[in-house]
Amino acid sequence: AQKITQTQPGMFVQEKEAVTLDCTYDTSDPSYGLFWYKQPSSGEMIFLIYQGSYDQQNATEGRYSLNFQKARKSANLVISASQLGDSAMYFCAMREGPSSNTGKLIFGQGTTLQVKP
Amino acid sequence: AAGVIQSPRHLIKEKRETATLKCYPIPRHDTVYWYQQGPGQDPQFLISFYEKMQSDKGSIPDRFSAQQFSDYHSELNMSSLELGDSALYFCASSLGLANNEQFFGPGTRLTVL
């Protein structure tokens, strides 16, 4: 069964510094996708970044980048130049590939990030 | 750009009542997912639809049912509500099942008293 683990319940970072949020996963499917979402206190789920298991390059979206280490089954999110507005809960999620005929996401427990001024 | 629309945004019900949550996916998206997020929890998959057919089912109670209509909007029907059903209910949509983008709506916050 697939599983997502986020081992950091809470993180602090100084404004303008970079921070890495950890995510490890477990799946037997060779084809899968990894997602990161941001959930501010208002509750909405904001899509940040996606990494496919066959992607050769690490995904980047503005200040967000995904440090994908396939052999270690990790997909850490790196946020550069943190801003106060980055304070939120961050979820890592995984979707198994087409072979499983489902697009559902399995989420990790989440990491609460606090950015200090 | 158009996003996923959910209504209502907030809902308060009494125990044993029924509730209907609605989801309007992003235009041209043919796949809808429903997730339930309890307080302090991660979202849990309930059910999904692809081209108006159920594509997968998760930990959805028998008291809940859902469907996707011809215009691709979806409704989650919840009956005999229990206190434990209080949660944030998300709908997400994508184009196809294995798409690399799954966009979430703002959620419906259901409170059962």
GROMACS .gro file of N, CA, C and O in nm, chain B residues 24 41 45 59 69 86 107:
model
   28
  141TYR      N    1  -1.855   2.223  -0.861
  141TYR     CA    2  -1.852   2.256  -1.003
  141TYR      C    3  -1.706   2.259  -1.046
  141TYR      O    4  -1.630   2.348  -1.004
  158GLN      N    5  -0.643   1.705   1.079
  158GLN     CA    6  -0.610   1.583   1.004
  158GLN      C    7  -0.569   1.616   0.861
  158GLN      O    8  -0.589   1.728   0.813
  162PHE      N    9  -0.939   1.062   0.108
  162PHE     CA   10  -1.015   1.042  -0.014
  162PHE      C   11  -1.147   0.970   0.015
  162PHE      O   12  -1.150   0.871   0.088
  176SER      N   13  -1.273   0.567   0.182
  176SER     CA   14  -1.337   0.542   0.311
  176SER      C   15  -1.464   0.626   0.325
  176SER      O   16  -1.477   0.709   0.415
  186PHE      N   17  -2.292   1.458  -1.268
  186PHE     CA   18  -2.399   1.482  -1.362
  186PHE      C   19  -2.346   1.508  -1.503
  186PHE      O   20  -2.225   1.516  -1.525
  203SER      N   21  -1.846   1.624   1.110
  203SER     CA   22  -1.800   1.763   1.107
  203SER      C   23  -1.660   1.767   1.050
  203SER      O   24  -1.568   1.705   1.105
  224GLY      N   25  -1.354   2.435  -0.047
  224GLY     CA   26  -1.403   2.348   0.060
  224GLY      C   27  -1.537   2.393   0.114
  224GLY      O   28  -1.575   2.510   0.105
   0.00000   0.00000   0.00000
